[in-house]
Amino acid sequence: MGLHLGHKVKPSTLDLSSVIFGTSSLGDLFEVIHEETKYNIVSECVRASNGRLVFDSAGKYGAGLALEVLGKCLKRLGVSPKQVMISNKLGWLRTELTTEEPTFEPGVWKDIKHDAVQKISYDGIMECFEQGNELLGGYAPQMVSVHDPDEYLASARDEQHAQQLYEHILQAYQALEDLKLKGKVKAIGVGAKDWKVIQRIVQDVPLDWVMFANSMTIKTHPQELIDFIRELHSKNVAVINSAVFHSGFLVGGDYFDYKLVQTGSPESDALFCWREKFAAICERFEVVPAAACVQFALQIPGVTSIAMNATKVNHVIENIRLPFAGIPSEFWKALKKEGLISHAYSNGH
């Protein structure tokens, strides 16, 4: 591309907890959550954090609603900005809602009052950063990234257009590097569902952290990605695994990778078949399905943390405990025997 970044900015070492608190539920993902329930969720996160309070958010979550709610809750709780680390994935800007429902992800964000547009460029990222800080109301992110560069590239009309869009992504990272040089942020990363786009960006931009979504899970774990995570770890890049339940589908939800799933197509039927087999093995070994998903996703060599969302107050403690739930080795062998996880995956199992 001709633009390679990172010659002036030193890499940052991040001290992250094993469980990072996701905030998409604060933006009313899939369901509307009462304002007081949101406050109680954030309160429980603060209480349970043991001094390592890390939230992951984004302007995309409820068109900025998650950022807005997070900031209000932290302020109400009296949390000092110095006590909390916030990750804000940038690239989506809140706009006025002029249609019956938001245009950016119809059917996903429930009863929200704004729309959002993707703005990936130098100026666009700066605009998203400033708006995000305003929505947080006195709090600022130490970790920033370009959000959904894979979706941005997927909108390309042809190869030439794709090259132009990638240049925009590199310009967006120049903006993030300038913010880091000025001391306004601590660490630069990326959040994407298509891990191969992350792999491409890493070749041009020295990152401090990456977040994989829907990519490295108990259901989907290509060897090439496992090798890439090891490579990132060797370069001291923090790896955050997220969306390890595939939008809740693996543990009984109706959405898979943010899309409503119903029986009747070969693809959907295959998903339901996998889940039924997985649930049956979990029941046989008395393993909580969520614990299996989390432990598999977290114990991939090189994974630093896992980001998990909570829609109920009790979910916060449950999520924190999931990495430590007892799971017998025979359980993992049974999953391999049924072909639900790769035979190549061992890591002590």
mmCIF file of C-alpha atoms in Angstrom:
data_model
loop_
_atom_site.group_PDB
_atom_site.id
_atom_site.type_symbol
_atom_site.label_atom_id
_atom_site.label_comp_id
_atom_site.label_asym_id
_atom_site.label_seq_id
_atom_site.Cartn_x
_atom_site.Cartn_y
_atom_site.Cartn_z
ATOM 1 C CA MET A 1 0.000 0.000 0.000
ATOM 2 C CA GLY A 2 2.982 2.239 0.432
ATOM 3 C CA LEU A 3 1.934 3.432 3.889
ATOM 4 C CA HIS A 4 3.484 1.619 6.815
ATOM 5 C CA LEU A 5 2.988 2.984 10.275
ATOM 6 C CA GLY A 6 4.500 2.708 13.690
ATOM 7 C CA HIS A 7 7.969 4.162 13.238
ATOM 8 C CA LYS A 8 7.497 6.714 16.032
ATOM 9 C CA VAL A 9 5.234 4.962 18.519
ATOM 10 C CA LYS A 10 6.552 2.426 20.991
ATOM 11 C CA PRO A 11 4.428 -0.678 21.625
ATOM 12 C CA SER A 12 2.438 -0.734 24.849
ATOM 13 C CA THR A 13 2.291 -3.578 27.337
ATOM 14 C CA LEU A 14 -1.252 -4.088 28.543
ATOM 15 C CA ASP A 15 -2.073 -5.568 31.923
ATOM 16 C CA LEU A 16 -5.498 -7.027 31.214
ATOM 17 C CA SER A 17 -7.671 -9.252 33.370
ATOM 18 C CA SER A 18 -8.627 -12.667 32.000
ATOM 19 C CA VAL A 19 -12.267 -11.551 31.751
ATOM 20 C CA ILE A 20 -13.103 -8.192 30.160
ATOM 21 C CA PHE A 21 -16.590 -6.775 30.573
ATOM 22 C CA GLY A 22 -18.365 -6.359 27.247
ATOM 23 C CA THR A 23 -20.981 -3.628 26.924
ATOM 24 C CA SER A 24 -23.108 -4.450 23.890
ATOM 25 C CA SER A 25 -26.037 -5.207 26.201
ATOM 26 C CA LEU A 26 -25.865 -1.604 27.426
ATOM 27 C CA GLY A 27 -26.704 -0.678 23.832
ATOM 28 C CA ASP A 28 -29.771 -2.959 23.844
ATOM 29 C CA LEU A 29 -28.382 -5.750 21.684
ATOM 30 C CA PHE A 30 -31.200 -8.190 20.812
ATOM 31 C CA GLU A 31 -33.357 -6.933 23.712
ATOM 32 C CA VAL A 32 -34.201 -3.763 25.607
ATOM 33 C CA ILE A 33 -32.732 -3.784 29.112
ATOM 34 C CA HIS A 34 -34.139 -1.535 31.822
ATOM 35 C CA GLU A 35 -31.960 1.416 32.751
ATOM 36 C CA GLU A 36 -31.706 0.384 36.401
ATOM 37 C CA THR A 37 -30.714 -3.153 35.394
ATOM 38 C CA LYS A 38 -27.905 -1.703 33.310
ATOM 39 C CA TYR A 39 -26.744 0.309 36.295
ATOM 40 C CA ASN A 40 -26.793 -2.791 38.476
ATOM 41 C CA ILE A 41 -24.794 -4.734 35.863
ATOM 42 C CA VAL A 42 -22.082 -2.056 35.730
ATOM 43 C CA SER A 43 -22.143 -1.818 39.526
ATOM 44 C CA GLU A 44 -21.563 -5.557 39.813
ATOM 45 C CA CYS A 45 -18.700 -5.350 37.304
ATOM 46 C CA VAL A 46 -17.063 -2.669 39.461
ATOM 47 C CA ARG A 47 -17.626 -4.680 42.642
ATOM 48 C CA ALA A 48 -16.301 -7.932 41.168
ATOM 49 C CA SER A 49 -13.302 -6.510 39.330
ATOM 50 C CA ASN A 50 -10.810 -6.671 42.220
ATOM 51 C CA GLY A 51 -9.165 -3.478 41.039
ATOM 52 C CA ARG A 52 -8.709 -4.562 37.415
ATOM 53 C CA LEU A 53 -11.723 -2.953 35.826
ATOM 54 C CA VAL A 54 -11.730 -3.218 32.020
ATOM 55 C CA PHE A 55 -14.709 -2.472 29.776
ATOM 56 C CA ASP A 56 -14.889 -3.037 26.026
ATOM 57 C CA SER A 57 -17.266 -0.790 24.132
ATOM 58 C CA ALA A 58 -17.839 0.779 20.720
ATOM 59 C CA GLY A 59 -19.710 3.559 19.018
ATOM 60 C CA LYS A 60 -21.535 0.856 17.091
ATOM 61 C CA TYR A 61 -23.157 -0.574 20.199
ATOM 62 C CA GLY A 62 -26.631 0.890 20.142
ATOM 63 C CA ALA A 63 -25.352 3.783 18.014
ATOM 64 C CA GLY A 64 -23.372 5.115 20.973
ATOM 65 C CA LEU A 65 -25.925 4.156 23.621
ATOM 66 C CA ALA A 66 -23.544 1.702 25.306
ATOM 67 C CA LEU A 67 -20.862 4.374 25.702
ATOM 68 C CA GLU A 68 -23.422 6.838 27.031
ATOM 69 C CA VAL A 69 -24.850 4.385 29.572
ATOM 70 C CA LEU A 70 -21.400 3.191 30.668
ATOM 71 C CA GLY A 71 -20.232 6.732 31.370
ATOM 72 C CA LYS A 72 -23.395 7.625 33.312
ATOM 73 C CA CYS A 73 -23.213 4.451 35.403
ATOM 74 C CA LEU A 74 -19.534 4.893 36.245
ATOM 75 C CA LYS A 75 -20.164 8.499 37.254
ATOM 76 C CA ARG A 76 -23.143 7.516 39.401
ATOM 77 C CA LEU A 77 -20.993 4.863 41.082
ATOM 78 C CA GLY A 78 -18.256 7.394 41.785
ATOM 79 C CA VAL A 79 -15.643 5.491 39.797
ATOM 80 C CA SER A 80 -12.575 7.621 39.114
ATOM 81 C CA PRO A 81 -11.399 7.699 35.473
ATOM 82 C CA LYS A 82 -8.074 6.413 36.815
ATOM 83 C CA GLN A 83 -9.772 3.298 38.215
ATOM 84 C CA VAL A 84 -11.112 2.015 34.922
ATOM 85 C CA MET A 85 -9.649 0.999 31.568
ATOM 86 C CA ILE A 86 -11.989 1.447 28.622
ATOM 87 C CA SER A 87 -11.570 0.103 25.127
ATOM 88 C CA ASN A 88 -13.484 2.025 22.476
ATOM 89 C CA LYS A 89 -13.584 0.471 19.047
ATOM 90 C CA LEU A 90 -13.874 3.397 16.634
ATOM 91 C CA GLY A 91 -15.340 3.708 13.169
ATOM 92 C CA TRP A 92 -19.068 4.119 13.724
ATOM 93 C CA LEU A 93 -20.509 7.588 14.296
ATOM 94 C CA ARG A 94 -23.879 8.292 15.912
ATOM 95 C CA THR A 95 -26.311 10.059 13.570
ATOM 96 C CA GLU A 96 -29.942 11.077 13.624
ATOM 97 C CA LEU A 97 -32.489 8.290 13.203
ATOM 98 C CA THR A 98 -34.612 9.198 10.183
ATOM 99 C CA THR A 99 -36.081 5.768 9.434
ATOM 100 C CA GLU A 100 -38.330 3.431 11.396
ATOM 101 C CA GLU A 101 -35.345 1.388 12.562
ATOM 102 C CA PRO A 102 -31.572 1.868 12.365
ATOM 103 C CA THR A 103 -30.023 1.248 8.960
ATOM 104 C CA PHE A 104 -26.631 -0.011 10.123
ATOM 105 C CA GLU A 105 -27.764 -3.350 11.573
ATOM 106 C CA PRO A 106 -31.544 -3.739 11.188
ATOM 107 C CA GLY A 107 -33.240 -6.009 13.691
ATOM 108 C CA VAL A 108 -30.227 -6.300 15.996
ATOM 109 C CA TRP A 109 -30.391 -3.176 18.179
ATOM 110 C CA LYS A 110 -33.756 -2.860 19.851
ATOM 111 C CA ASP A 111 -35.667 0.389 20.306
ATOM 112 C CA ILE A 112 -32.632 2.656 19.997
ATOM 113 C CA LYS A 113 -33.086 6.350 19.267
ATOM 114 C CA HIS A 114 -30.178 6.991 16.878
ATOM 115 C CA ASP A 115 -28.622 5.581 13.738
ATOM 116 C CA ALA A 116 -24.931 5.126 12.961
ATOM 117 C CA VAL A 117 -22.712 5.409 9.900
ATOM 118 C CA GLN A 118 -19.305 3.875 9.318
ATOM 119 C CA LYS A 119 -16.576 6.500 9.040
ATOM 120 C CA ILE A 120 -13.149 5.013 8.468
ATOM 121 C CA SER A 121 -10.600 7.629 7.483
ATOM 122 C CA TYR A 122 -8.215 9.947 9.319
ATOM 123 C CA ASP A 123 -10.855 12.597 9.975
ATOM 124 C CA GLY A 124 -13.596 10.014 10.500
ATOM 125 C CA ILE A 125 -11.719 8.240 13.265
ATOM 126 C CA MET A 126 -10.896 11.537 14.964
ATOM 127 C CA GLU A 127 -14.587 12.455 14.814
ATOM 128 C CA CYS A 128 -15.575 9.084 16.286
ATOM 129 C CA PHE A 129 -12.968 9.471 19.049
ATOM 130 C CA GLU A 130 -14.242 12.901 20.054
ATOM 131 C CA GLN A 131 -17.879 11.828 19.934
ATOM 132 C CA GLY A 132 -17.105 8.738 21.981
ATOM 133 C CA ASN A 133 -15.446 10.844 24.669
ATOM 134 C CA GLU A 134 -18.462 13.130 24.765
ATOM 135 C CA LEU A 135 -20.801 10.174 25.162
ATOM 136 C CA LEU A 136 -18.636 8.746 27.951
ATOM 137 C CA GLY A 137 -19.093 12.034 29.794
ATOM 138 C CA GLY A 138 -15.796 12.523 31.562
ATOM 139 C CA TYR A 139 -14.218 9.147 30.877
ATOM 140 C CA ALA A 140 -11.824 8.438 28.027
ATOM 141 C CA PRO A 141 -10.607 5.228 26.414
ATOM 142 C CA GLN A 142 -7.037 4.106 26.956
ATOM 143 C CA MET A 143 -7.427 1.419 24.285
ATOM 144 C CA VAL A 144 -8.676 2.347 20.812
ATOM 145 C CA SER A 145 -9.031 0.505 17.543
ATOM 146 C CA VAL A 146 -10.587 0.516 14.110
ATOM 147 C CA HIS A 147 -13.872 -1.379 14.365
ATOM 148 C CA ASP A 148 -15.084 -3.694 11.619
ATOM 149 C CA PRO A 149 -12.461 -2.968 8.951
ATOM 150 C CA ASP A 150 -13.515 -6.314 7.472
ATOM 151 C CA GLU A 151 -17.062 -5.058 6.892
ATOM 152 C CA TYR A 152 -15.662 -1.876 5.384
ATOM 153 C CA LEU A 153 -13.537 -3.825 2.893
ATOM 154 C CA ALA A 154 -16.432 -6.155 2.102
ATOM 155 C CA SER A 155 -18.355 -3.167 0.719
ATOM 156 C CA ALA A 156 -15.848 -2.764 -2.135
ATOM 157 C CA ARG A 157 -17.319 -2.655 -5.632
ATOM 158 C CA ASP A 158 -14.188 -3.984 -7.294
ATOM 159 C CA GLU A 159 -10.478 -4.535 -6.668
ATOM 160 C CA GLN A 160 -9.549 -0.903 -7.281
ATOM 161 C CA HIS A 161 -12.202 0.233 -4.832
ATOM 162 C CA ALA A 162 -10.950 -2.330 -2.309
ATOM 163 C CA GLN A 163 -7.459 -0.814 -2.530
ATOM 164 C CA GLN A 164 -8.902 2.648 -1.871
ATOM 165 C CA LEU A 165 -10.821 1.377 1.153
ATOM 166 C CA TYR A 166 -7.705 -0.243 2.569
ATOM 167 C CA GLU A 167 -5.873 3.062 2.210
ATOM 168 C CA HIS A 168 -8.671 4.633 4.266
ATOM 169 C CA ILE A 169 -8.056 2.023 6.976
ATOM 170 C CA LEU A 170 -4.354 2.850 7.046
ATOM 171 C CA GLN A 171 -5.213 6.545 7.294
ATOM 172 C CA ALA A 172 -7.491 5.710 10.225
ATOM 173 C CA TYR A 173 -4.556 4.022 11.944
ATOM 174 C CA GLN A 174 -2.446 7.108 11.317
ATOM 175 C CA ALA A 175 -5.048 9.010 13.310
ATOM 176 C CA LEU A 176 -4.816 6.489 16.151
ATOM 177 C CA GLU A 177 -1.027 6.704 16.145
ATOM 178 C CA ASP A 178 -1.240 10.506 16.353
ATOM 179 C CA LEU A 179 -3.565 10.166 19.358
ATOM 180 C CA LYS A 180 -1.060 7.825 20.974
ATOM 181 C CA LEU A 181 1.860 10.139 20.252
ATOM 182 C CA LYS A 182 -0.032 12.956 21.955
ATOM 183 C CA GLY A 183 -0.641 10.773 24.995
ATOM 184 C CA LYS A 184 -4.404 10.759 24.543
ATOM 185 C CA VAL A 185 -4.560 6.946 24.316
ATOM 186 C CA LYS A 186 -2.316 4.171 25.547
ATOM 187 C CA ALA A 187 -2.782 1.302 23.103
ATOM 188 C CA ILE A 188 -3.886 0.730 19.506
ATOM 189 C CA GLY A 189 -5.680 -2.364 18.294
ATOM 190 C CA VAL A 190 -8.256 -3.820 15.940
ATOM 191 C CA GLY A 191 -11.619 -5.523 16.321
ATOM 192 C CA ALA A 192 -12.972 -7.651 13.494
ATOM 193 C CA LYS A 193 -14.924 -10.804 12.690
ATOM 194 C CA ASP A 194 -12.784 -11.794 9.681
ATOM 195 C CA TRP A 195 -9.442 -12.671 11.251
ATOM 196 C CA LYS A 196 -7.673 -12.645 7.883
ATOM 197 C CA VAL A 197 -8.272 -8.900 7.647
ATOM 198 C CA ILE A 198 -6.566 -8.557 11.042
ATOM 199 C CA GLN A 199 -3.688 -10.626 9.675
ATOM 200 C CA ARG A 200 -3.384 -8.228 6.740
ATOM 201 C CA ILE A 201 -3.478 -5.106 8.921
ATOM 202 C CA VAL A 202 -0.807 -6.465 11.260
ATOM 203 C CA GLN A 203 1.600 -6.563 8.313
ATOM 204 C CA ASP A 204 1.261 -2.787 7.889
ATOM 205 C CA VAL A 205 0.441 -1.529 11.379
ATOM 206 C CA PRO A 206 2.216 -2.464 14.632
ATOM 207 C CA LEU A 207 -0.633 -3.142 17.034
ATOM 208 C CA ASP A 208 -0.685 -3.418 20.817
ATOM 209 C CA TRP A 209 -3.784 -5.611 20.913
ATOM 210 C CA VAL A 210 -6.267 -7.397 18.685
ATOM 211 C CA MET A 211 -9.810 -8.596 19.259
ATOM 212 C CA PHE A 212 -11.158 -11.579 17.359
ATOM 213 C CA ALA A 213 -14.950 -11.927 17.167
ATOM 214 C CA ASN A 214 -16.756 -15.119 16.122
ATOM 215 C CA SER A 215 -13.407 -16.481 14.917
ATOM 216 C CA MET A 216 -11.701 -18.549 17.613
ATOM 217 C CA THR A 217 -14.406 -20.558 19.327
ATOM 218 C CA ILE A 218 -15.167 -24.094 20.395
ATOM 219 C CA LYS A 219 -17.062 -24.440 17.108
ATOM 220 C CA THR A 220 -14.657 -22.620 14.800
ATOM 221 C CA HIS A 221 -10.906 -22.820 15.363
ATOM 222 C CA PRO A 222 -8.825 -23.167 12.185
ATOM 223 C CA GLN A 223 -5.229 -24.189 12.721
ATOM 224 C CA GLU A 224 -4.013 -21.233 10.668
ATOM 225 C CA LEU A 225 -5.664 -18.868 13.150
ATOM 226 C CA ILE A 226 -4.183 -20.715 16.126
ATOM 227 C CA ASP A 227 -0.749 -20.307 14.540
ATOM 228 C CA PHE A 228 -1.422 -16.599 13.938
ATOM 229 C CA ILE A 229 -2.374 -16.079 17.588
ATOM 230 C CA ARG A 230 0.879 -17.716 18.651
ATOM 231 C CA GLU A 231 2.725 -15.350 16.313
ATOM 232 C CA LEU A 232 0.980 -12.332 17.832
ATOM 233 C CA HIS A 233 1.840 -13.563 21.317
ATOM 234 C CA SER A 234 5.498 -13.844 20.348
ATOM 235 C CA LYS A 235 5.369 -10.160 19.346
ATOM 236 C CA ASN A 236 3.845 -9.170 22.705
ATOM 237 C CA VAL A 237 0.485 -8.324 21.148
ATOM 238 C CA ALA A 238 -2.403 -8.825 23.571
ATOM 239 C CA VAL A 239 -5.091 -11.094 22.116
ATOM 240 C CA ILE A 240 -8.689 -10.652 23.246
ATOM 241 C CA ASN A 241 -11.188 -13.317 22.246
ATOM 242 C CA SER A 242 -14.824 -12.250 21.979
ATOM 243 C CA ALA A 243 -18.221 -13.455 20.764
ATOM 244 C CA VAL A 244 -17.186 -16.982 21.742
ATOM 245 C CA PHE A 245 -20.833 -18.065 22.032
ATOM 246 C CA HIS A 246 -21.495 -16.930 18.437
ATOM 247 C CA SER A 247 -24.004 -14.306 19.631
ATOM 248 C CA GLY A 248 -25.357 -16.736 22.213
ATOM 249 C CA PHE A 249 -26.358 -19.460 19.772
ATOM 250 C CA LEU A 250 -24.013 -22.094 21.222
ATOM 251 C CA VAL A 251 -25.668 -21.733 24.619
ATOM 252 C CA GLY A 252 -29.277 -21.719 23.408
ATOM 253 C CA GLY A 253 -29.812 -18.311 21.792
ATOM 254 C CA ASP A 254 -31.693 -17.533 18.588
ATOM 255 C CA TYR A 255 -28.930 -15.540 16.875
ATOM 256 C CA PHE A 256 -25.750 -16.865 15.284
ATOM 257 C CA ASP A 257 -23.106 -14.241 14.519
ATOM 258 C CA TYR A 258 -25.694 -11.484 14.961
ATOM 259 C CA LYS A 259 -28.198 -13.027 12.553
ATOM 260 C CA LEU A 260 -31.490 -14.705 13.476
ATOM 261 C CA VAL A 261 -31.269 -18.437 12.756
ATOM 262 C CA GLN A 262 -34.222 -20.684 11.925
ATOM 263 C CA THR A 263 -34.406 -24.265 10.746
ATOM 264 C CA GLY A 264 -35.107 -25.015 7.115
ATOM 265 C CA SER A 265 -31.828 -24.409 5.294
ATOM 266 C CA PRO A 266 -28.797 -26.728 5.127
ATOM 267 C CA GLU A 267 -26.595 -24.128 6.820
ATOM 268 C CA SER A 268 -29.031 -23.484 9.673
ATOM 269 C CA ASP A 269 -29.847 -27.156 10.161
ATOM 270 C CA ALA A 270 -26.129 -27.929 10.432
ATOM 271 C CA LEU A 271 -25.803 -25.302 13.185
ATOM 272 C CA PHE A 272 -28.692 -26.748 15.160
ATOM 273 C CA CYS A 273 -27.290 -30.250 14.716
ATOM 274 C CA TRP A 274 -23.899 -29.160 16.089
ATOM 275 C CA ARG A 275 -25.564 -27.475 19.064
ATOM 276 C CA GLU A 276 -27.695 -30.503 19.879
ATOM 277 C CA LYS A 277 -24.664 -32.791 19.935
ATOM 278 C CA PHE A 278 -22.690 -30.291 21.985
ATOM 279 C CA ALA A 279 -25.528 -29.874 24.514
ATOM 280 C CA ALA A 280 -25.910 -33.641 24.845
ATOM 281 C CA ILE A 281 -22.222 -34.128 25.658
ATOM 282 C CA CYS A 282 -22.327 -31.221 28.128
ATOM 283 C CA GLU A 283 -25.294 -32.847 29.848
ATOM 284 C CA ARG A 284 -23.601 -36.242 29.962
ATOM 285 C CA PHE A 285 -20.535 -34.825 31.714
ATOM 286 C CA GLU A 286 -22.495 -32.242 33.751
ATOM 287 C CA VAL A 287 -20.589 -29.388 32.128
ATOM 288 C CA VAL A 288 -22.133 -25.948 31.746
ATOM 289 C CA PRO A 289 -22.039 -25.228 27.975
ATOM 290 C CA ALA A 290 -20.901 -21.641 28.567
ATOM 291 C CA ALA A 291 -17.964 -22.857 30.678
ATOM 292 C CA ALA A 292 -16.843 -25.175 27.876
ATOM 293 C CA CYS A 293 -17.043 -22.339 25.336
ATOM 294 C CA VAL A 294 -15.082 -19.956 27.545
ATOM 295 C CA GLN A 295 -12.368 -22.365 28.604
ATOM 296 C CA PHE A 296 -11.738 -23.531 25.059
ATOM 297 C CA ALA A 297 -11.571 -19.948 23.785
ATOM 298 C CA LEU A 298 -9.407 -18.668 26.634
ATOM 299 C CA GLN A 299 -6.901 -21.503 26.736
ATOM 300 C CA ILE A 300 -5.743 -21.197 23.144
ATOM 301 C CA PRO A 301 -1.999 -20.470 23.550
ATOM 302 C CA GLY A 302 -1.499 -16.713 23.236
ATOM 303 C CA VAL A 303 -5.009 -15.587 24.157
ATOM 304 C CA THR A 304 -4.731 -12.929 26.860
ATOM 305 C CA SER A 305 -8.345 -12.254 27.775
ATOM 306 C CA ILE A 306 -11.915 -13.031 26.903
ATOM 307 C CA ALA A 307 -14.595 -10.372 26.544
ATOM 308 C CA MET A 308 -18.065 -11.334 27.736
ATOM 309 C CA ASN A 309 -21.320 -9.478 27.845
ATOM 310 C CA ALA A 310 -23.902 -9.631 30.637
ATOM 311 C CA THR A 311 -27.635 -9.050 30.263
ATOM 312 C CA LYS A 312 -28.441 -9.812 33.903
ATOM 313 C CA VAL A 313 -26.661 -8.895 37.124
ATOM 314 C CA ASN A 314 -25.972 -12.506 38.094
ATOM 315 C CA HIS A 315 -24.284 -13.074 34.727
ATOM 316 C CA VAL A 316 -21.337 -10.922 35.821
ATOM 317 C CA ILE A 317 -20.130 -13.287 38.547
ATOM 318 C CA GLU A 318 -21.075 -16.321 36.459
ATOM 319 C CA ASN A 319 -18.889 -15.023 33.620
ATOM 320 C CA ILE A 320 -15.949 -14.423 35.951
ATOM 321 C CA ARG A 321 -16.228 -17.973 37.289
ATOM 322 C CA LEU A 322 -16.569 -19.705 33.902
ATOM 323 C CA PRO A 323 -12.798 -19.923 33.201
ATOM 324 C CA PHE A 324 -12.312 -21.792 36.472
ATOM 325 C CA ALA A 325 -15.195 -24.278 36.328
ATOM 326 C CA GLY A 326 -14.092 -27.895 36.624
ATOM 327 C CA ILE A 327 -14.256 -29.758 33.317
ATOM 328 C CA PRO A 328 -13.092 -33.392 33.074
ATOM 329 C CA SER A 329 -10.570 -34.330 30.388
ATOM 330 C CA GLU A 330 -12.988 -36.993 29.156
ATOM 331 C CA PHE A 331 -15.359 -34.233 28.097
ATOM 332 C CA TRP A 332 -12.863 -32.839 25.603
ATOM 333 C CA LYS A 333 -12.156 -36.338 24.296
ATOM 334 C CA ALA A 334 -15.858 -36.869 23.738
ATOM 335 C CA LEU A 335 -16.095 -33.625 21.749
ATOM 336 C CA LYS A 336 -13.222 -34.800 19.560
ATOM 337 C CA LYS A 337 -14.788 -38.221 19.084
ATOM 338 C CA GLU A 338 -18.015 -36.600 17.875
ATOM 339 C CA GLY A 339 -16.039 -34.338 15.538
ATOM 340 C CA LEU A 340 -17.181 -31.182 17.332
ATOM 341 C CA ILE A 341 -13.660 -29.916 17.981
ATOM 342 C CA SER A 342 -10.441 -30.467 16.095
ATOM 343 C CA HIS A 343 -8.406 -33.563 16.899
ATOM 344 C CA ALA A 344 -5.329 -31.322 16.602
ATOM 345 C CA TYR A 345 -6.431 -29.257 19.594
ATOM 346 C CA SER A 346 -4.815 -30.473 22.798
ATOM 347 C CA ASN A 347 -3.524 -27.743 25.164
ATOM 348 C CA GLY A 348 -3.711 -30.072 28.098
ATOM 349 C CA HIS A 349 -7.008 -31.635 27.114
#
